[in-house]
Coordinates of C-alpha atoms in Angstrom, one line a residue:
M85 CA 189.7 82.8 206.0
R86 CA 192.3 80.4 204.7
L87 CA 193.4 77.7 207.1
D88 CA 195.8 75.2 205.7
A89 CA 199.0 75.8 207.8
P90 CA 198.5 76.7 211.1
H91 CA 196.7 74.5 213.8
S92 CA 195.9 77.2 216.3
T93 CA 192.3 76.4 215.5
E94 CA 192.1 73.1 217.4
S95 CA 193.3 74.7 220.6
T96 CA 190.1 76.6 220.8
T97 CA 187.4 74.9 222.1
W98 CA 184.3 74.0 220.2
I99 CA 181.2 74.0 222.1
G100 CA 178.1 72.7 220.3
R101 CA 176.8 71.4 217.0
A102 CA 179.5 71.2 214.8
V103 CA 178.7 70.7 210.8
L104 CA 181.2 70.1 208.0
H105 CA 180.3 71.2 204.2
V106 CA 182.5 68.9 201.9
D107 CA 182.8 70.1 198.4
L108 CA 184.9 68.6 195.3
D109 CA 186.3 70.7 193.4
A110 CA 185.2 70.9 189.8
F111 CA 184.8 67.3 190.4
F112 CA 183.6 65.3 187.0
A113 CA 186.5 67.4 185.5
A114 CA 188.8 66.8 188.0
V115 CA 188.6 62.8 187.5
E116 CA 189.2 63.4 184.0
Q117 CA 192.5 65.2 184.9
L118 CA 193.6 62.3 187.3
D119 CA 192.7 60.0 184.7
H120 CA 194.8 61.7 181.5
P121 CA 197.8 63.3 183.7
E122 CA 198.6 65.4 180.4
W123 CA 195.3 67.4 180.7
R124 CA 196.7 68.9 184.2
G125 CA 196.9 72.7 184.3
R126 CA 195.0 72.9 181.1
P127 CA 191.3 74.1 180.3
V128 CA 188.9 71.0 180.6
I129 CA 185.3 71.0 180.0
V130 CA 182.7 67.5 180.6
G131 CA 180.0 68.0 178.6
G132 CA 178.1 67.8 175.5
S133 CA 179.4 68.5 171.7
P134 CA 180.0 72.2 171.1
D135 CA 179.0 71.3 167.5
G136 CA 175.4 70.6 168.6
R137 CA 172.7 71.5 171.6
G138 CA 174.9 70.3 174.4
V139 CA 175.6 71.8 177.4
V140 CA 178.7 71.9 180.4
S141 CA 178.3 69.8 183.0
T142 CA 181.8 70.7 184.5
A143 CA 184.6 72.5 184.0
S144 CA 188.3 72.8 185.2
Y145 CA 189.3 75.6 187.0
E146 CA 191.7 76.6 183.9
A147 CA 188.3 76.7 181.7
R148 CA 186.4 78.8 184.4
A149 CA 189.2 81.8 183.9
F150 CA 188.0 81.8 180.4
G151 CA 184.5 82.5 181.5
V152 CA 182.8 78.8 181.2
R153 CA 180.8 77.9 183.6
S154 CA 178.3 74.7 184.4
A155 CA 174.9 74.7 182.5
M156 CA 176.1 77.0 179.8
P157 CA 175.5 75.8 176.2
S158 CA 178.5 74.0 175.2
A159 CA 178.3 76.2 171.9
Q160 CA 179.3 79.1 173.5
A161 CA 182.0 77.5 176.0
A162 CA 183.9 76.3 172.9
R163 CA 183.6 80.4 171.7
L164 CA 185.0 81.2 175.2
C165 CA 187.6 78.6 175.8
P166 CA 188.6 77.7 172.0
E167 CA 191.7 75.6 173.4
A168 CA 189.7 73.5 175.6
I169 CA 189.6 70.1 175.8
W170 CA 186.6 68.6 175.9
A171 CA 185.6 64.9 177.7
S172 CA 182.3 63.1 176.9
S173 CA 180.9 62.2 180.9
N174 CA 181.6 58.9 182.1
F175 CA 179.4 58.5 185.2
D176 CA 180.6 55.0 186.1
R177 CA 184.2 56.3 186.5
Y178 CA 182.5 59.7 188.7
H179 CA 180.3 57.0 190.5
E180 CA 183.7 55.0 191.3
M181 CA 185.5 58.1 192.7
S182 CA 182.2 59.2 194.8
C183 CA 182.3 56.1 196.4
A184 CA 185.7 56.3 197.4
V185 CA 185.2 59.8 198.7
F186 CA 182.0 59.0 200.6
D187 CA 184.0 56.3 202.7
V188 CA 186.6 58.7 203.2
M189 CA 183.8 60.9 205.4
R190 CA 181.5 57.9 206.8
N191 CA 185.4 56.9 208.5
H192 CA 185.1 59.8 210.0
S193 CA 181.5 60.2 211.1
P194 CA 178.4 58.0 210.9
H195 CA 176.2 61.1 210.3
V196 CA 176.9 62.1 206.5
Q197 CA 174.1 63.8 204.5
P198 CA 175.0 63.6 200.7
V199 CA 173.6 66.5 198.7
S200 CA 174.9 65.1 195.2
V201 CA 177.8 63.1 193.9
D202 CA 179.9 65.8 194.8
E203 CA 179.2 66.9 197.9
A204 CA 178.0 66.4 201.6
F205 CA 177.1 67.3 204.8
L206 CA 178.5 65.7 208.3
D207 CA 177.8 66.1 211.9
V208 CA 181.1 66.2 213.4
S209 CA 180.2 67.5 216.9
Q210 CA 182.4 66.4 219.5
G211 CA 181.2 64.0 222.1
R212 CA 178.4 62.8 219.6
F213 CA 180.9 59.9 217.8
D214 CA 184.1 61.2 218.2
T215 CA 186.0 63.4 220.6
E216 CA 188.4 64.6 217.6
H217 CA 187.9 68.5 217.3
P218 CA 186.0 69.6 214.2
V219 CA 188.8 71.2 212.4
A220 CA 191.1 68.4 213.0
I221 CA 188.7 66.0 211.2
A222 CA 188.2 68.5 208.4
R223 CA 191.8 68.7 207.6
S224 CA 192.0 64.7 207.8
I225 CA 189.2 64.6 205.3
R226 CA 190.8 67.0 202.3
H227 CA 194.2 65.3 203.1
E228 CA 192.6 61.8 202.4
I229 CA 190.5 63.3 199.5
A230 CA 193.8 64.5 198.3
A231 CA 195.4 61.5 198.5
L232 CA 192.2 60.0 196.2
G233 CA 193.8 62.2 193.2
I234 CA 191.0 65.1 193.5
T235 CA 190.8 67.7 195.9
A236 CA 187.8 69.1 198.3
S237 CA 187.0 72.6 199.6
V238 CA 185.5 72.0 203.1
G239 CA 183.5 74.7 205.5
V240 CA 183.2 74.4 209.1
A241 CA 180.3 75.9 210.9
S242 CA 177.7 75.5 213.5
S243 CA 174.9 75.0 211.2
K244 CA 174.4 73.9 207.5
T245 CA 173.8 76.6 206.0
V246 CA 177.1 78.6 207.3
A247 CA 179.2 75.4 206.5
K248 CA 177.4 75.3 203.1
I249 CA 178.6 79.2 201.9
A250 CA 181.9 78.8 204.1
S251 CA 183.0 75.6 202.0
D252 CA 182.4 78.3 198.7
F253 CA 184.5 81.3 200.2
D254 CA 187.9 79.8 199.5
K255 CA 187.6 77.6 196.2
P256 CA 189.3 75.3 195.3
D257 CA 191.2 73.5 198.1
G258 CA 190.1 75.6 200.7
L259 CA 189.4 75.3 204.2
T260 CA 187.3 77.9 206.0
V261 CA 186.2 77.8 209.5
V262 CA 183.7 79.9 211.1
A263 CA 184.2 80.1 214.8
L264 CA 181.2 79.7 217.1
G265 CA 179.7 83.6 217.8
T266 CA 181.3 84.9 214.5
E267 CA 178.5 83.5 212.0
R268 CA 176.6 86.6 211.3
A269 CA 179.4 88.9 211.0
F270 CA 180.7 86.3 208.7
L271 CA 177.8 86.0 206.5
A272 CA 176.7 90.1 206.8
P273 CA 179.2 91.2 203.6
L274 CA 178.2 88.2 201.7
P275 CA 175.6 89.0 198.5
V276 CA 172.3 87.5 199.0
G277 CA 172.7 85.1 196.4
A278 CA 175.3 83.3 198.1
M279 CA 172.7 81.5 200.4
S280 CA 170.8 78.5 199.3
G281 CA 167.2 79.1 198.8
I282 CA 167.9 82.9 197.1
G283 CA 167.9 82.4 193.1
P284 CA 169.1 85.1 190.6
K285 CA 165.3 86.2 190.1
T286 CA 164.8 86.7 194.3
A287 CA 168.4 88.3 194.2
S288 CA 167.4 90.8 191.4
R289 CA 164.0 91.7 193.6
L290 CA 165.7 92.1 196.6
S291 CA 168.6 94.2 194.8
A292 CA 166.1 96.6 193.4
L293 CA 165.0 97.1 197.1
G294 CA 168.1 97.9 198.6
I295 CA 168.8 94.5 200.1
R296 CA 171.9 93.6 198.5
T297 CA 173.8 91.7 201.1
L298 CA 172.8 88.8 203.9
G299 CA 173.9 92.0 206.5
D300 CA 170.7 93.8 205.0
L301 CA 168.8 90.7 204.6
A302 CA 169.6 89.7 208.4
S303 CA 168.3 93.5 209.6
L304 CA 164.8 92.9 208.6
D305 CA 162.4 92.2 210.8
E306 CA 159.6 89.6 210.4
L307 CA 156.4 91.3 209.0
S308 CA 159.0 93.2 205.9
A309 CA 160.6 89.9 205.5
K310 CA 157.1 88.6 204.9
A311 CA 156.4 91.4 202.7
V312 CA 159.3 91.1 200.7
L313 CA 159.8 86.8 200.3
G314 CA 156.5 85.9 201.3
S315 CA 156.0 82.8 203.9
S316 CA 159.4 81.8 203.4
G317 CA 161.0 85.6 204.3
P318 CA 161.5 84.9 208.0
L319 CA 163.2 81.4 207.9
L320 CA 165.7 83.1 205.2
V321 CA 166.3 85.8 207.3
S322 CA 167.6 83.9 210.3
R323 CA 169.7 81.7 208.4
A324 CA 171.1 85.2 206.9
R325 CA 171.9 85.7 211.0
G326 CA 173.3 82.5 210.9
I327 CA 170.5 80.6 212.9
D328 CA 169.8 77.2 211.2
S329 CA 169.1 73.9 213.3
R330 CA 167.9 71.6 210.7
P331 CA 169.6 68.3 211.4
V332 CA 172.5 66.7 209.3
K333 CA 170.1 63.3 208.1
E334 CA 172.1 60.4 207.1
R335 CA 169.8 59.5 204.2
E336 CA 167.0 61.5 202.7
P337 CA 164.6 59.2 200.9
V338 CA 164.5 58.7 197.3
K339 CA 161.4 60.5 196.0
S340 CA 162.1 59.3 192.2
V341 CA 164.5 58.0 189.7
S342 CA 164.8 59.5 186.2
N343 CA 167.1 59.9 183.0
E344 CA 167.0 62.6 180.8
R345 CA 168.4 62.4 177.1
T346 CA 168.9 66.1 174.9
F347 CA 169.4 65.5 171.5
S348 CA 172.1 67.1 169.3
V349 CA 169.2 67.2 166.6
D350 CA 165.6 67.4 167.1
V351 CA 164.4 63.4 166.7
R352 CA 161.3 62.7 164.8
T353 CA 161.1 59.3 163.5
H354 CA 159.2 56.4 165.3
D355 CA 162.7 54.3 165.4
D356 CA 164.9 56.7 166.5
V357 CA 162.5 58.1 169.5
F358 CA 161.6 54.9 170.8
G359 CA 165.2 53.5 170.3
A360 CA 166.2 56.2 172.9
L361 CA 163.3 55.8 175.3
T362 CA 164.6 52.2 175.3
K363 CA 168.1 53.1 176.3
L364 CA 166.2 55.7 179.1
S365 CA 164.3 52.4 180.6
E366 CA 167.1 50.3 180.7
K367 CA 169.0 53.3 182.9
V368 CA 166.4 53.7 185.0
A369 CA 165.5 50.2 185.8
C370 CA 169.3 49.0 186.3
R371 CA 169.5 52.6 188.9
L372 CA 166.5 51.5 190.8
R373 CA 167.8 47.8 191.1
G374 CA 170.9 49.4 192.5
K375 CA 169.1 51.1 195.1
G376 CA 167.1 48.3 196.1
L377 CA 164.0 49.9 194.9
A378 CA 160.5 49.6 193.0
G379 CA 158.1 52.0 191.9
R380 CA 154.5 52.0 190.6
T381 CA 154.5 55.2 188.7
V382 CA 156.0 55.7 185.2
T383 CA 156.7 59.0 183.8
V384 CA 157.3 60.1 180.3
K385 CA 159.1 63.8 179.6
M386 CA 159.0 65.4 176.3
R387 CA 160.9 68.8 175.1
F388 CA 159.9 70.2 171.9
P389 CA 161.7 72.5 169.7
D390 CA 159.7 75.5 170.8
F391 CA 160.7 74.7 174.5
T392 CA 157.5 73.7 175.8
T393 CA 157.5 70.3 177.8
K394 CA 154.6 67.7 178.6
T395 CA 154.8 65.4 181.1
V396 CA 152.5 62.5 180.8
R397 CA 152.2 59.6 183.8
R398 CA 150.7 56.1 184.5
T399 CA 150.5 54.4 187.8
L400 CA 150.8 50.5 187.7
D401 CA 149.0 47.9 189.7
H402 CA 152.2 46.9 191.2
P403 CA 155.8 48.4 192.1
T404 CA 158.5 47.6 189.5
D405 CA 162.0 47.4 188.6
S406 CA 161.8 45.8 185.3
Q407 CA 163.2 47.4 182.3
R408 CA 160.8 45.5 180.2
V409 CA 157.9 47.1 182.0
I410 CA 159.2 50.5 182.4
N411 CA 159.7 50.4 178.6
E412 CA 156.5 49.0 177.7
T413 CA 154.6 51.6 179.9
A414 CA 156.6 54.5 178.7
M415 CA 155.9 53.2 175.0
S416 CA 152.2 53.7 175.7
L417 CA 152.5 57.0 177.0
L418 CA 154.4 58.1 174.3
H419 CA 151.8 56.5 171.9
E420 CA 149.3 58.6 173.4
A421 CA 151.0 61.7 173.5
W422 CA 153.5 62.0 170.5
S423 CA 153.2 61.2 166.9
P424 CA 155.8 60.7 164.5
G425 CA 157.0 63.7 162.8
V426 CA 157.0 65.9 165.4
G427 CA 160.5 67.3 166.7
L428 CA 161.8 66.3 170.0
R429 CA 164.6 67.8 172.0
L430 CA 164.7 66.1 175.0
L431 CA 163.1 62.8 176.3
G432 CA 162.8 61.6 179.9
V433 CA 162.1 58.1 182.0
G434 CA 161.3 58.4 185.5
V435 CA 160.2 56.0 188.3
S436 CA 158.5 56.9 191.6
G437 CA 155.9 55.8 194.0
F438 CA 158.1 53.3 195.7
E439 CA 156.5 51.3 198.3
I440 CA 158.5 48.2 198.7
R441 CA 161.9 47.0 198.1
A442 CA 162.3 45.5 194.8
E443 CA 164.0 42.0 196.3
Q444 CA 160.4 41.5 198.1
L445 CA 158.8 41.2 194.9
T446 CA 156.8 38.7 193.1
L447 CA 157.4 39.4 189.8
G448 CA 154.6 38.3 187.6
A449 CA 155.3 40.6 184.9
A450 CA 158.8 40.5 184.6
P451 CA 160.3 40.2 181.3
V452 CA 162.6 36.9 182.2
A453 CA 158.8 35.5 182.7
S454 CA 158.3 35.7 179.2
E455 CA 161.6 34.5 177.9
G456 CA 161.6 31.0 179.0
L457 CA 163.2 31.5 182.6
D458 CA 162.0 30.7 185.9
L459 CA 161.8 34.1 187.9
N460 CA 164.2 33.3 190.4
S461 CA 166.7 32.6 187.7
G462 CA 165.7 35.5 185.8
R463 CA 166.5 37.7 188.5
R464 CA 169.8 36.2 189.0
L465 CA 170.4 37.2 185.6
I466 CA 169.6 40.5 185.3
Q467 CA 171.2 41.3 188.7
G468 CA 174.8 39.7 186.9
I469 CA 174.3 41.7 184.2
D470 CA 173.7 44.7 186.3
T471 CA 177.5 43.8 188.3
V472 CA 179.2 43.7 185.1
R473 CA 178.1 46.8 183.7
A474 CA 178.6 48.5 187.1
R475 CA 182.1 47.2 186.7
F476 CA 183.1 47.5 183.0
G477 CA 180.2 49.8 181.8
A478 CA 176.9 50.5 180.2
D479 CA 177.8 48.7 177.1
A480 CA 179.7 45.9 178.4
L481 CA 176.8 43.7 177.9
R482 CA 173.7 44.5 175.5
F483 CA 170.6 43.0 174.8
G484 CA 170.5 41.8 171.3
R485 CA 167.0 43.5 170.5
D486 CA 169.0 46.8 171.6
I487 CA 171.3 46.4 168.5
S488 CA 171.0 48.5 165.6
P489 CA 173.1 49.3 162.4
V490 CA 172.8 53.1 163.5
T491 CA 174.3 54.0 166.8
L492 CA 172.5 57.2 167.9
E493 CA 174.7 59.6 169.6
S494 CA 174.7 59.8 173.3
S495 CA 174.2 63.2 175.0
G496 CA 172.4 64.5 178.1
D497 CA 172.1 64.8 181.5
E498 CA 171.0 61.9 184.8
S499 CA 168.5 63.0 186.9

């Protein structure tokens, strides 16, 4: 149900928990259309080059009308929509807009749980933080996001499961309210794949058993649910009935920080592979410092031309956020697991095993110590570089050791 104009819903008392799911519409593409007004109303695809192995990150709704979808190979998207405007990812700009949106949400509730850069849950139960009606809060959030130049679709319900499904019910720029007591009826006609936790394979298996809608799933008893879906069956059946008591958590603990790169052409030489590894290590270190984190376990991920994937890791004696330490560890791992001449289509670096905040570390192994700087000055220098890059882009400042006559084409995904 679309509820843009009338305000009769606010006149109905909302008793109990109220959860919003705010989902930005085609976020990356919407930001590109905001920054390039001449692109508005035209199909825009954000992602890797269609001439290589790139994939679609986000497609505007104009491009989606041609069948273009996220995670689709760029070459396929180009065939479906040959008139599309292609834009490379501008993560600094997307981060800036995401922060502005989250500021809007936090102005309405302190209980905000980010799901990704472009979506979040909010607890807006009346009396917990504000006396305003949940639907009125949803309207205000949508209008304030629209004032930023992009749109969001919002679902209002009594639980996270129903709110998330509701936000996707009337995209783009929709507001869907599932009134208290109507959750099961709202969910019943929807396909099972509409609910988080049921992927395409599970949906296909359920369909083969005649369970095609959430209403079908909700009708299963506990024994049947376990027989069909294993130990998670009863929980999924409960959610298909609209029952979900999970709280909105203000902050989920970060378990790892990583960065990956998919190459348009397999890389095989030492210089290409280790040059890419250095850039990945730099990005991971910068993100760690930005989050105030330091980790002990460094992981390197490799994907080969036949799509087999290998992961190697090493645990350090002390947690680190140092690019030099991360890069040297990653290079050592790569030396052990890869030989020049063997093709790589993807390379990734990650850090996990967080113990204490980076600001509390004594950086005995930090790169600045070996470059003739005292540790405190070195950390201030690195923090200054991070600040400049955050404001003006990752390439605003570069180390001399990172500059080479050949600049590798950048493509891939952050994770």
